[in-house]
C-alpha atoms as an extended CHARMM CRD file, in Angstrom:
* protein
*
        66  EXT
         1         1  MET       CA            -22.8670000000      -21.4740000000       48.4120000000  PROA      1               0.0000000000
         2         2  THR       CA            -24.5570000000      -20.2790000000       45.2570000000  PROA      2               0.0000000000
         3         3  ALA       CA            -24.0620000000      -21.4510000000       41.6970000000  PROA      3               0.0000000000
         4         4  LEU       CA            -21.0450000000      -20.0920000000       39.8670000000  PROA      4               0.0000000000
         5         5  VAL       CA            -22.5490000000      -17.7670000000       37.2440000000  PROA      5               0.0000000000
         6         6  ARG       CA            -21.4960000000      -14.3110000000       36.1040000000  PROA      6               0.0000000000
         7         7  PRO       CA            -24.0170000000      -11.8350000000       37.5580000000  PROA      7               0.0000000000
         8         8  SER       CA            -25.7380000000       -9.3040000000       35.3550000000  PROA      8               0.0000000000
         9         9  ASP       CA            -25.1800000000       -6.5530000000       37.9370000000  PROA      9               0.0000000000
        10        10  GLY       CA            -21.9420000000       -5.5850000000       39.6690000000  PROA      10              0.0000000000
        11        11  ARG       CA            -19.7130000000       -6.3590000000       36.6940000000  PROA      11              0.0000000000
        12        12  VAL       CA            -16.6330000000       -4.2960000000       36.0050000000  PROA      12              0.0000000000
        13        13  ILE       CA            -15.1110000000       -6.1580000000       33.0660000000  PROA      13              0.0000000000
        14        14  GLY       CA            -16.4350000000       -9.6900000000       32.7000000000  PROA      14              0.0000000000
        15        15  GLY       CA            -18.1050000000      -10.3560000000       36.0170000000  PROA      15              0.0000000000
        16        16  VAL       CA            -15.6780000000      -13.1160000000       36.9950000000  PROA      16              0.0000000000
        17        17  CYS       CA            -14.5820000000      -11.5230000000       40.2720000000  PROA      17              0.0000000000
        18        18  ALA       CA            -18.1960000000      -10.6900000000       41.1250000000  PROA      18              0.0000000000
        19        19  ALA       CA            -19.1840000000      -14.3150000000       40.4530000000  PROA      19              0.0000000000
        20        20  LEU       CA            -16.3550000000      -15.6650000000       42.6160000000  PROA      20              0.0000000000
        21        21  ALA       CA            -17.1860000000      -13.1850000000       45.3900000000  PROA      21              0.0000000000
        22        22  ARG       CA            -20.8440000000      -14.2150000000       45.3530000000  PROA      22              0.0000000000
        23        23  ARG       CA            -19.8510000000      -17.8950000000       45.3630000000  PROA      23              0.0000000000
        24        24  PHE       CA            -17.5020000000      -17.5930000000       48.3550000000  PROA      24              0.0000000000
        25        25  GLY       CA            -19.4980000000      -14.9850000000       50.3070000000  PROA      25              0.0000000000
        26        26  THR       CA            -17.0860000000      -12.0460000000       50.1050000000  PROA      26              0.0000000000
        27        27  SER       CA            -17.3880000000       -8.6190000000       48.5590000000  PROA      27              0.0000000000
        28        28  ALA       CA            -16.5390000000       -8.0980000000       44.9050000000  PROA      28              0.0000000000
        29        29  THR       CA            -13.9930000000       -5.4430000000       45.8650000000  PROA      29              0.0000000000
        30        30  THR       CA            -12.1580000000       -7.9070000000       48.0950000000  PROA      30              0.0000000000
        31        31  MET       CA            -12.0690000000      -10.4750000000       45.3060000000  PROA      31              0.0000000000
        32        32  ARG       CA            -10.7530000000       -7.8850000000       42.8430000000  PROA      32              0.0000000000
        33        33  VAL       CA             -7.9600000000       -6.8700000000       45.2470000000  PROA      33              0.0000000000
        34        34  ILE       CA             -7.0280000000      -10.5380000000       45.7260000000  PROA      34              0.0000000000
        35        35  PHE       CA             -6.9430000000      -11.0420000000       41.9560000000  PROA      35              0.0000000000
        36        36  LEU       CA             -4.7960000000       -7.9530000000       41.3860000000  PROA      36              0.0000000000
        37        37  ALA       CA             -2.4010000000       -8.9930000000       44.1570000000  PROA      37              0.0000000000
        38        38  SER       CA             -2.1560000000      -12.4890000000       42.6460000000  PROA      38              0.0000000000
        39        39  CYS       CA             -1.1630000000      -10.9560000000       39.3140000000  PROA      39              0.0000000000
        40        40  LEU       CA              2.0740000000       -9.8150000000       40.9660000000  PROA      40              0.0000000000
        41        41  LEU       CA              3.0250000000      -13.4810000000       41.3960000000  PROA      41              0.0000000000
        42        42  PRO       CA              4.2090000000      -15.5900000000       38.4750000000  PROA      42              0.0000000000
        43        43  GLY       CA              1.5560000000      -17.8270000000       36.9860000000  PROA      43              0.0000000000
        44        44  PRO       CA             -1.3430000000      -18.0160000000       34.5500000000  PROA      44              0.0000000000
        45        45  GLN       CA             -3.8150000000      -15.8510000000       36.5280000000  PROA      45              0.0000000000
        46        46  PHE       CA             -4.7960000000      -13.7220000000       33.5420000000  PROA      46              0.0000000000
        47        47  LEU       CA             -5.3770000000      -16.7920000000       31.3530000000  PROA      47              0.0000000000
        48        48  ILE       CA             -7.5050000000      -18.3770000000       34.0760000000  PROA      48              0.0000000000
        49        49  TYR       CA             -9.5490000000      -15.1550000000       34.2880000000  PROA      49              0.0000000000
        50        50  LEU       CA            -10.0960000000      -15.1980000000       30.5100000000  PROA      50              0.0000000000
        51        51  GLY       CA            -11.0450000000      -18.8850000000       30.6200000000  PROA      51              0.0000000000
        52        52  LEU       CA            -13.5910000000      -18.2730000000       33.3720000000  PROA      52              0.0000000000
        53        53  TRP       CA            -14.9780000000      -15.3100000000       31.4470000000  PROA      53              0.0000000000
        54        54  VAL       CA            -15.5260000000      -17.5210000000       28.4020000000  PROA      54              0.0000000000
        55        55  PHE       CA            -16.8010000000      -20.6690000000       30.1230000000  PROA      55              0.0000000000
        56        56  LEU       CA            -18.8850000000      -19.3310000000       33.0280000000  PROA      56              0.0000000000
        57        57  PRO       CA            -22.5090000000      -18.9040000000       32.0230000000  PROA      57              0.0000000000
        58        58  GLY       CA            -24.1210000000      -15.5230000000       32.4110000000  PROA      58              0.0000000000
        59        59  GLU       CA            -26.9080000000      -15.0450000000       34.9000000000  PROA      59              0.0000000000
        60        60  LYS       CA            -30.3520000000      -15.2430000000       33.3480000000  PROA      60              0.0000000000
        61        61  SER       CA            -32.0840000000      -11.8940000000       33.4170000000  PROA      61              0.0000000000
        62        62  SER       CA            -35.5720000000      -11.6840000000       34.8700000000  PROA      62              0.0000000000
        63        63  LYS       CA            -36.4360000000       -8.9220000000       32.4260000000  PROA      63              0.0000000000
        64        64  THR       CA            -38.0560000000       -9.8250000000       29.1340000000  PROA      64              0.0000000000
        65        65  ALA       CA            -37.0560000000       -7.9220000000       26.0320000000  PROA      65              0.0000000000
        66        66  TRP       CA            -40.1930000000       -7.3400000000       24.0060000000  PROA      66              0.0000000000
């Protein structure tokens, strides 16, 4: 398993689903479908998503901005 960081590529909104997909070895599309399906159930899924967006570090870019 890889470290849980938001990737710089493959993001749609915040990169949380892409980070979770990379961590657990699934596709980002699969993780997004699972997240959307979980939103149909009662619970704090959206707040957890926002919390992960805020607290997960972003992936360091290999490009240098000169």
